[in-house]
mmCIF file of C-alpha atoms in Angstrom:
data_model
loop_
_atom_site.group_PDB
_atom_site.id
_atom_site.type_symbol
_atom_site.label_atom_id
_atom_site.label_comp_id
_atom_site.label_asym_id
_atom_site.label_seq_id
_atom_site.Cartn_x
_atom_site.Cartn_y
_atom_site.Cartn_z
ATOM 1 C CA MET R 1 95.973 100.582 112.969
ATOM 2 C CA SER R 2 97.420 104.090 112.873
ATOM 3 C CA SER R 3 100.650 103.509 114.823
ATOM 4 C CA LEU R 4 102.539 101.826 111.968
ATOM 5 C CA ILE R 5 101.869 104.737 109.593
ATOM 6 C CA ALA R 6 102.846 107.203 112.313
ATOM 7 C CA GLN R 7 106.228 105.464 112.686
ATOM 8 C CA THR R 8 106.930 105.629 108.943
ATOM 9 C CA ARG R 9 108.679 108.402 107.039
ATOM 10 C CA PHE R 10 106.901 109.751 103.960
ATOM 11 C CA SER R 11 108.818 111.380 101.131
ATOM 12 C CA VAL R 12 108.237 112.628 97.575
ATOM 13 C CA LEU R 13 109.820 111.861 94.204
ATOM 14 C CA ASP R 14 108.798 114.230 91.422
ATOM 15 C CA ARG R 15 109.775 113.389 87.824
ATOM 16 C CA SER R 16 109.174 116.896 86.454
ATOM 17 C CA ARG R 17 106.522 115.597 84.076
ATOM 18 C CA ILE R 18 105.721 117.969 81.221
ATOM 19 C CA ARG R 19 102.030 118.668 80.683
ATOM 20 C CA GLU R 20 100.376 119.024 77.285
ATOM 21 C CA GLY R 21 100.491 122.642 76.191
ATOM 22 C CA ARG R 22 103.098 123.554 78.807
ATOM 23 C CA THR R 23 106.869 123.942 78.616
ATOM 24 C CA ALA R 24 109.753 122.040 80.157
ATOM 25 C CA GLY R 25 110.630 125.177 82.118
ATOM 26 C CA GLU R 26 107.183 125.198 83.686
ATOM 27 C CA ALA R 27 107.582 121.534 84.634
ATOM 28 C CA LEU R 28 110.873 122.237 86.386
ATOM 29 C CA ARG R 29 109.454 125.228 88.231
ATOM 30 C CA ASP R 30 106.445 123.088 89.213
ATOM 31 C CA THR R 31 108.894 120.625 90.774
ATOM 32 C CA VAL R 32 110.532 123.363 92.850
ATOM 33 C CA ALA R 33 107.130 124.676 93.942
ATOM 34 C CA LEU R 34 106.010 121.177 94.929
ATOM 35 C CA ALA R 35 109.172 120.758 97.007
ATOM 36 C CA GLN R 36 108.347 123.945 98.897
ATOM 37 C CA GLU R 37 104.852 122.620 99.576
ATOM 38 C CA ALA R 38 106.248 119.231 100.635
ATOM 39 C CA GLU R 39 108.472 121.000 103.148
ATOM 40 C CA ARG R 40 105.505 122.913 104.573
ATOM 41 C CA LEU R 41 103.559 119.662 104.846
ATOM 42 C CA GLY R 42 106.302 117.877 106.764
ATOM 43 C CA TYR R 43 107.537 115.327 104.212
ATOM 44 C CA HIS R 44 110.939 113.881 105.070
ATOM 45 C CA ARG R 45 112.797 114.165 101.750
ATOM 46 C CA PHE R 46 112.226 115.303 98.173
ATOM 47 C CA TRP R 47 113.947 113.577 95.260
ATOM 48 C CA VAL R 48 114.208 114.283 91.535
ATOM 49 C CA SER R 49 114.907 111.863 88.695
ATOM 50 C CA GLU R 50 117.101 111.369 85.621
ATOM 51 C CA HIS R 51 115.591 110.748 82.181
ATOM 52 C CA HIS R 52 117.225 111.444 78.821
ATOM 53 C CA GLY R 53 115.501 112.133 75.507
ATOM 54 C CA VAL R 54 111.984 111.618 76.890
ATOM 55 C CA PRO R 55 109.393 114.080 75.466
ATOM 56 C CA GLY R 56 107.265 113.949 78.600
ATOM 57 C CA VAL R 57 109.998 114.465 81.218
ATOM 58 C CA ALA R 58 111.983 117.660 81.822
ATOM 59 C CA GLY R 59 114.214 116.239 84.554
ATOM 60 C CA SER R 60 117.384 115.221 82.704
ATOM 61 C CA ALA R 61 120.001 116.677 85.083
ATOM 62 C CA PRO R 62 119.047 115.623 88.622
ATOM 63 C CA THR R 63 121.986 117.136 90.508
ATOM 64 C CA VAL R 64 121.328 120.511 88.871
ATOM 65 C CA LEU R 65 117.632 120.330 89.719
ATOM 66 C CA ALA R 66 118.424 119.120 93.255
ATOM 67 C CA ALA R 67 120.488 122.288 93.748
ATOM 68 C CA ALA R 68 117.497 124.415 92.722
ATOM 69 C CA VAL R 69 115.210 122.483 95.089
ATOM 70 C CA ALA R 70 117.653 122.699 97.997
ATOM 71 C CA GLY R 71 118.127 126.419 97.375
ATOM 72 C CA ALA R 72 114.364 126.999 97.522
ATOM 73 C CA THR R 73 113.864 125.036 100.773
ATOM 74 C CA ARG R 74 115.433 125.159 104.234
ATOM 75 C CA THR R 75 114.932 121.915 106.156
ATOM 76 C CA LEU R 76 113.807 119.303 103.611
ATOM 77 C CA ARG R 77 116.279 116.574 102.690
ATOM 78 C CA VAL R 78 116.931 116.746 98.947
ATOM 79 C CA GLY R 79 118.322 114.126 96.595
ATOM 80 C CA THR R 80 118.071 112.040 93.485
ATOM 81 C CA GLY R 81 115.905 109.100 92.644
ATOM 82 C CA GLY R 82 118.228 108.618 91.064
ATOM 83 C CA VAL R 83 121.411 109.410 89.265
ATOM 84 C CA MET R 84 121.866 106.546 86.787
ATOM 85 C CA LEU R 85 125.447 105.652 87.598
ATOM 86 C CA PRO R 86 126.244 103.723 84.376
ATOM 87 C CA ASN R 87 125.671 106.976 82.443
ATOM 88 C CA HIS R 88 128.422 108.845 84.314
ATOM 89 C CA ARG R 89 131.979 108.628 85.587
ATOM 90 C CA PRO R 90 131.902 107.961 89.360
ATOM 91 C CA LEU R 91 134.441 110.734 90.008
ATOM 92 C CA VAL R 92 132.169 113.327 88.393
ATOM 93 C CA VAL R 93 129.164 112.054 90.377
ATOM 94 C CA ALA R 94 131.184 112.268 93.598
ATOM 95 C CA GLU R 95 132.227 115.820 92.769
ATOM 96 C CA GLN R 96 128.643 116.860 92.027
ATOM 97 C CA PHE R 97 127.324 115.497 95.303
ATOM 98 C CA GLY R 98 130.323 116.918 97.126
ATOM 99 C CA VAL R 99 129.362 120.361 95.846
ATOM 100 C CA LEU R 100 125.704 119.840 96.834
ATOM 101 C CA GLU R 101 126.622 118.651 100.328
ATOM 102 C CA SER R 102 129.054 121.534 100.764
ATOM 103 C CA LEU R 103 126.393 124.060 99.783
ATOM 104 C CA PHE R 104 123.566 122.413 101.769
ATOM 105 C CA PRO R 105 125.269 120.478 104.594
ATOM 106 C CA GLY R 106 123.320 117.657 106.178
ATOM 107 C CA ARG R 107 120.457 117.811 103.687
ATOM 108 C CA ILE R 108 121.635 115.889 100.604
ATOM 109 C CA ASP R 109 120.842 112.268 99.628
ATOM 110 C CA MET R 110 122.527 110.303 96.853
ATOM 111 C CA GLY R 111 120.003 107.948 95.240
ATOM 112 C CA LEU R 112 121.720 105.785 92.604
ATOM 113 C CA GLY R 113 120.285 103.575 89.843
ATOM 114 C CA ARG R 114 121.622 101.214 87.210
ATOM 115 C CA SER R 115 119.474 102.050 84.149
ATOM 116 C CA VAL R 116 121.210 103.033 80.911
ATOM 117 C CA GLY R 117 118.659 104.876 78.808
ATOM 118 C CA PHE R 118 115.136 104.367 77.547
ATOM 119 C CA THR R 119 115.944 103.635 73.877
ATOM 120 C CA ASP R 120 118.850 102.481 71.718
ATOM 121 C CA GLY R 121 119.192 106.037 70.389
ATOM 122 C CA VAL R 122 119.524 107.500 73.882
ATOM 123 C CA ARG R 123 122.080 104.872 74.843
ATOM 124 C CA ARG R 124 124.127 105.638 71.723
ATOM 125 C CA ALA R 125 123.967 109.358 72.478
ATOM 126 C CA LEU R 126 125.248 108.665 76.003
ATOM 127 C CA GLY R 127 127.985 106.394 74.698
ATOM 128 C CA ARG R 128 126.510 103.454 76.604
ATOM 129 C CA ASP R 129 124.846 100.120 75.873
ATOM 130 C CA ARG R 130 122.663 97.711 77.827
ATOM 131 C CA ASP R 131 125.630 95.725 79.126
ATOM 132 C CA ASP R 132 126.979 98.734 81.036
ATOM 133 C CA ALA R 133 124.332 98.146 83.705
ATOM 134 C CA ALA R 134 126.204 94.967 84.658
ATOM 135 C CA ASP R 135 129.085 97.120 85.959
ATOM 136 C CA PHE R 136 126.881 98.943 88.469
ATOM 137 C CA ALA R 137 128.266 97.209 91.579
ATOM 138 C CA ASP R 138 131.849 98.088 90.606
ATOM 139 C CA GLN R 139 130.854 101.666 89.760
ATOM 140 C CA LEU R 140 129.128 101.953 93.121
ATOM 141 C CA ARG R 141 132.231 100.797 94.970
ATOM 142 C CA GLU R 142 134.355 103.283 93.026
ATOM 143 C CA LEU R 143 131.933 106.118 93.767
ATOM 144 C CA LEU R 144 131.881 105.429 97.512
ATOM 145 C CA GLY R 145 135.675 105.153 97.432
ATOM 146 C CA TRP R 146 135.940 108.753 96.248
ATOM 147 C CA PHE R 147 134.187 109.881 99.433
ATOM 148 C CA ARG R 148 136.522 107.754 101.555
ATOM 149 C CA GLY R 149 139.668 108.866 99.735
ATOM 150 C CA THR R 150 140.651 105.317 98.778
ATOM 151 C CA SER R 151 141.056 105.665 95.006
ATOM 152 C CA PRO R 152 144.232 103.897 93.781
ATOM 153 C CA THR R 153 144.688 106.647 91.167
ATOM 154 C CA GLY R 154 146.087 109.103 93.689
ATOM 155 C CA VAL R 155 143.453 111.622 92.587
ATOM 156 C CA ARG R 156 141.363 113.243 95.320
ATOM 157 C CA ALA R 157 137.677 114.040 94.771
ATOM 158 C CA ARG R 158 137.161 117.653 95.759
ATOM 159 C CA PRO R 159 135.086 118.616 97.693
ATOM 160 C CA ALA R 160 133.575 115.144 98.170
ATOM 161 C CA GLU R 161 136.365 113.414 100.070
ATOM 162 C CA GLY R 162 135.540 113.103 103.757
ATOM 163 C CA LEU R 163 131.901 114.125 103.378
ATOM 164 C CA LEU R 164 129.032 111.873 104.416
ATOM 165 C CA VAL R 165 126.348 111.912 101.729
ATOM 166 C CA PRO R 166 123.896 109.059 102.423
ATOM 167 C CA PRO R 167 123.772 106.662 99.440
ATOM 168 C CA PHE R 168 120.645 104.732 98.449
ATOM 169 C CA VAL R 169 120.357 101.998 95.801
ATOM 170 C CA LEU R 170 117.334 101.954 93.500
ATOM 171 C CA ALA R 171 116.538 98.268 93.467
ATOM 172 C CA MET R 172 115.268 97.087 90.120
ATOM 173 C CA GLY R 173 116.348 93.641 88.935
ATOM 174 C CA GLU R 174 119.627 92.861 90.693
ATOM 175 C CA GLY R 175 119.551 96.050 92.724
ATOM 176 C CA ALA R 176 118.323 94.369 95.922
ATOM 177 C CA SER R 177 121.315 92.037 95.968
ATOM 178 C CA ILE R 178 123.744 94.883 95.252
ATOM 179 C CA ALA R 179 122.226 97.051 98.004
ATOM 180 C CA ALA R 180 122.360 94.177 100.495
ATOM 181 C CA HIS R 181 125.983 93.250 99.827
ATOM 182 C CA ALA R 182 127.080 96.909 99.878
ATOM 183 C CA GLY R 183 125.218 97.512 103.142
ATOM 184 C CA LEU R 184 123.204 100.410 101.741
ATOM 185 C CA PRO R 185 119.592 101.560 102.142
ATOM 186 C CA MET R 186 117.362 100.274 99.344
ATOM 187 C CA VAL R 187 114.547 101.955 97.411
ATOM 188 C CA ILE R 188 112.248 99.440 95.746
ATOM 189 C CA GLY R 189 109.132 99.714 93.542
ATOM 190 C CA ASP R 190 106.695 99.410 92.147
ATOM 191 C CA LEU R 191 103.505 98.906 94.099
ATOM 192 C CA ARG R 192 101.827 97.309 91.073
ATOM 193 C CA ASN R 193 103.890 94.124 91.375
ATOM 194 C CA ARG R 194 103.717 93.283 95.060
ATOM 195 C CA GLU R 195 105.077 89.762 94.725
ATOM 196 C CA ARG R 196 108.222 90.961 92.962
ATOM 197 C CA MET R 197 108.624 93.775 95.461
ATOM 198 C CA GLN R 198 108.299 91.379 98.383
ATOM 199 C CA ARG R 199 110.870 89.000 96.904
ATOM 200 C CA GLY R 200 113.301 91.903 96.595
ATOM 201 C CA VAL R 201 112.679 93.033 100.173
ATOM 202 C CA ASP R 202 113.073 89.498 101.533
ATOM 203 C CA HIS R 203 116.317 88.988 99.588
ATOM 204 C CA TYR R 204 117.665 92.310 100.849
ATOM 205 C CA HIS R 205 116.924 91.475 104.481
ATOM 206 C CA THR R 206 118.406 87.993 104.178
ATOM 207 C CA HIS R 207 121.672 89.080 102.553
ATOM 208 C CA PHE R 208 122.235 92.491 104.141
ATOM 209 C CA ARG R 209 125.771 93.160 105.370
ATOM 210 C CA PRO R 210 126.218 96.047 107.824
ATOM 211 C CA SER R 211 128.475 98.834 106.590
ATOM 212 C CA GLU R 212 129.685 102.274 107.608
ATOM 213 C CA TRP R 213 126.716 103.646 105.673
ATOM 214 C CA ALA R 214 124.000 101.533 107.322
ATOM 215 C CA ARG R 215 124.243 99.237 110.345
ATOM 216 C CA GLU R 216 120.824 97.742 109.699
ATOM 217 C CA PRO R 217 118.623 97.204 106.628
ATOM 218 C CA TYR R 218 116.630 100.246 105.566
ATOM 219 C CA VAL R 219 113.809 99.786 103.046
ATOM 220 C CA VAL R 220 112.041 102.546 101.131
ATOM 221 C CA VAL R 221 109.046 101.394 99.083
ATOM 222 C CA SER R 222 108.093 103.662 96.185
ATOM 223 C CA GLY R 223 105.015 104.088 94.060
ATOM 224 C CA THR R 224 101.889 106.062 93.296
ATOM 225 C CA VAL R 225 99.690 107.119 96.207
ATOM 226 C CA ALA R 226 96.646 109.240 95.352
ATOM 227 C CA VAL R 227 94.267 110.595 97.987
ATOM 228 C CA ALA R 228 91.081 112.492 97.193
ATOM 229 C CA ARG R 229 87.632 113.228 98.557
ATOM 230 C CA THR R 230 86.105 110.320 96.639
ATOM 231 C CA PRO R 231 87.477 107.081 95.138
ATOM 232 C CA GLU R 232 86.482 108.348 91.693
ATOM 233 C CA ALA R 233 88.471 111.561 92.101
ATOM 234 C CA ALA R 234 91.506 109.610 93.294
ATOM 235 C CA ARG R 235 91.261 107.252 90.315
ATOM 236 C CA ARG R 236 91.057 110.249 87.977
ATOM 237 C CA LEU R 237 94.449 111.413 89.232
ATOM 238 C CA LEU R 238 95.888 108.213 87.747
ATOM 239 C CA VAL R 239 94.387 108.677 84.269
ATOM 240 C CA PRO R 240 97.041 110.915 82.566
ATOM 241 C CA GLU R 241 99.992 108.744 83.607
ATOM 242 C CA ALA R 242 98.146 105.528 82.729
ATOM 243 C CA TRP R 243 97.512 106.839 79.214
ATOM 244 C CA SER R 244 101.099 108.031 78.792
ATOM 245 C CA MET R 245 102.338 104.565 79.734
ATOM 246 C CA ALA R 246 99.927 102.941 77.269
ATOM 247 C CA HIS R 247 101.071 105.401 74.589
ATOM 248 C CA SER R 248 104.722 104.578 75.210
ATOM 249 C CA ARG R 249 104.073 100.845 75.039
ATOM 250 C CA THR R 250 102.222 101.104 71.722
ATOM 251 C CA ARG R 251 104.058 103.966 69.996
ATOM 252 C CA GLY R 252 107.540 103.935 71.468
ATOM 253 C CA THR R 253 107.613 107.437 72.982
ATOM 254 C CA PHE R 254 106.640 108.661 76.428
ATOM 255 C CA PRO R 255 104.521 111.792 75.818
ATOM 256 C CA PRO R 256 103.595 114.827 77.930
ATOM 257 C CA LEU R 257 100.726 114.269 80.343
ATOM 258 C CA PRO R 258 97.279 114.989 78.855
ATOM 259 C CA PRO R 259 94.283 116.241 80.850
ATOM 260 C CA ALA R 260 92.173 113.393 82.224
ATOM 261 C CA GLU R 261 89.127 114.505 80.241
ATOM 262 C CA HIS R 262 91.068 114.245 76.975
ATOM 263 C CA VAL R 263 92.025 110.670 77.794
ATOM 264 C CA GLU R 264 88.506 109.721 78.808
ATOM 265 C CA ALA R 265 87.182 111.064 75.483
ATOM 266 C CA ARG R 266 89.684 109.101 73.376
ATOM 267 C CA THR R 267 88.797 106.202 71.116
ATOM 268 C CA MET R 268 91.419 103.575 71.942
ATOM 269 C CA THR R 269 92.468 100.435 70.147
ATOM 270 C CA ALA R 270 91.936 97.169 71.997
ATOM 271 C CA ARG R 271 95.630 97.000 72.894
ATOM 272 C CA GLU R 272 95.694 100.624 74.052
ATOM 273 C CA ARG R 273 92.604 100.044 76.173
ATOM 274 C CA THR R 274 94.114 96.947 77.786
ATOM 275 C CA LEU R 275 97.372 98.726 78.623
ATOM 276 C CA TYR R 276 95.538 101.812 79.834
ATOM 277 C CA GLU R 277 93.237 99.875 82.148
ATOM 278 C CA SER R 278 96.233 97.927 83.442
ATOM 279 C CA GLY R 279 97.979 101.219 84.179
ATOM 280 C CA LEU R 280 95.121 102.247 86.447
ATOM 281 C CA THR R 281 95.424 99.180 88.676
ATOM 282 C CA GLY R 282 97.730 98.204 91.513
ATOM 283 C CA HIS R 283 98.333 101.697 92.917
ATOM 284 C CA ILE R 284 97.261 103.000 96.315
ATOM 285 C CA ALA R 285 94.376 105.338 95.567
ATOM 286 C CA GLY R 286 91.144 106.334 97.268
ATOM 287 C CA THR R 287 89.795 108.269 100.186
ATOM 288 C CA GLY R 288 91.919 108.908 103.260
ATOM 289 C CA GLU R 289 90.425 105.909 105.051
ATOM 290 C CA GLN R 290 90.993 103.611 102.054
ATOM 291 C CA VAL R 291 94.576 104.806 101.589
ATOM 292 C CA ALA R 292 95.344 104.416 105.304
ATOM 293 C CA HIS R 293 94.183 100.810 105.183
ATOM 294 C CA ALA R 294 96.216 100.083 102.032
ATOM 295 C CA LEU R 295 99.333 101.708 103.483
ATOM 296 C CA GLU R 296 98.979 99.761 106.711
ATOM 297 C CA THR R 297 98.852 96.530 104.710
ATOM 298 C CA LEU R 298 101.863 97.525 102.611
ATOM 299 C CA LEU R 299 103.951 98.426 105.640
ATOM 300 C CA LYS R 300 103.045 95.221 107.468
ATOM 301 C CA GLU R 301 103.990 93.124 104.431
ATOM 302 C CA THR R 302 107.278 94.821 103.609
ATOM 303 C CA GLY R 303 108.502 96.101 106.974
ATOM 304 C CA ALA R 304 109.512 99.299 105.156
ATOM 305 C CA GLN R 305 110.727 102.266 107.157
ATOM 306 C CA GLU R 306 109.768 104.808 104.496
ATOM 307 C CA VAL R 307 107.329 105.401 101.625
ATOM 308 C CA LEU R 308 108.517 107.413 98.610
ATOM 309 C CA VAL R 309 105.448 108.764 96.804
ATOM 310 C CA THR R 310 105.903 109.100 93.033
ATOM 311 C CA THR R 311 102.485 110.313 91.883
ATOM 312 C CA SER R 312 102.279 112.226 88.579
ATOM 313 C CA THR R 313 99.200 113.815 87.028
ATOM 314 C CA TYR R 314 98.159 116.686 84.758
ATOM 315 C CA ASP R 315 96.168 118.652 87.340
ATOM 316 C CA ARG R 316 98.783 120.174 89.664
ATOM 317 C CA GLU R 317 96.139 121.518 92.055
ATOM 318 C CA ALA R 318 94.674 118.045 92.444
ATOM 319 C CA LEU R 319 98.177 116.612 92.876
ATOM 320 C CA THR R 320 99.002 119.118 95.622
ATOM 321 C CA ASP R 321 95.674 118.398 97.290
ATOM 322 C CA SER R 322 96.516 114.682 97.263
ATOM 323 C CA TYR R 323 99.830 115.342 99.001
ATOM 324 C CA ARG R 324 98.069 117.555 101.536
ATOM 325 C CA ARG R 325 95.503 114.857 102.280
ATOM 326 C CA LEU R 326 98.240 112.242 102.651
ATOM 327 C CA ALA R 327 100.199 114.496 105.019
ATOM 328 C CA ALA R 328 97.047 115.095 107.065
ATOM 329 C CA LEU R 329 96.426 111.349 107.196
ATOM 330 C CA VAL R 330 99.973 110.695 108.452
ATOM 331 C CA SER R 331 99.719 113.546 110.954
ATOM 332 C CA GLY R 332 96.369 112.256 112.169
ATOM 333 C CA CYS R 333 97.818 108.808 112.713
ATOM 334 C CA ALA R 334 100.704 110.332 114.661
ATOM 335 C CA ASP R 335 98.302 112.332 116.825
ATOM 336 C CA ALA R 336 96.229 109.230 117.481
ATOM 337 C CA SER R 337 99.156 106.975 118.393
#
């Protein structure tokens, strides 16, 4: 059972979640520290995300944060999960990744998404609306053209032109089709909706067209993976994020992460309780043996070449311990294969 896990790459996406009573600066520094630990543990890549106007997320400028992560590590691949391309001009995105690749050659990934802001207010502030997501495929082609030097404008993207920065498409909604037709690696989540995920993976494999970026399909599945000494401890890692999601669904704002004990002591409305309990389900969480079994099943079903772990929680020591246990599990499978 261990050989499939041993053949799979494991990577980390950290959203720079702000914790109750802590600052955004601390959240960003926590991300850099986690990247250093991920490198020591042997994870393949470390990505950061883009969120605007969200009280509970400090990561609003992923290429800036990626530079800090790359500067604090030596061998880890570093990238974005992702830059939301509809929010930006493709030329500027190409220039930013050209600078990153020039500073940290051979270590930079370009994860790209099609979301356009969490609320109407954020979209207005960005000068965007929901319909801009429909232009993602065209924006993607323009962006990749800047690296090839094929822009009809006569402008050259410096220092991006001629560099090879691996692009990945975050596949939500139509993303699987766009990734397949562009011949790009695909990142797909979440683990809580396996049927939807599998449909996206199947569509991607069926319609994939080889390109200069990828000769064969490459699937990265993303989601929460929590490993602890007991199933109860692993489940407790999920509590802060589950409450934050329930809070956002009922009150319209995504808050900083609270300690698990504060959530467990709360009196919730029936709707809050339903959303909270739902937020605790569908993830991969448990002891090392339980997580190994769940990962084996996931990898068999999806044929994924990589798992991007996106776990967030209040207790950073428990989070780091979870990543250590997962790395030990993967290493143990490799040793046994």
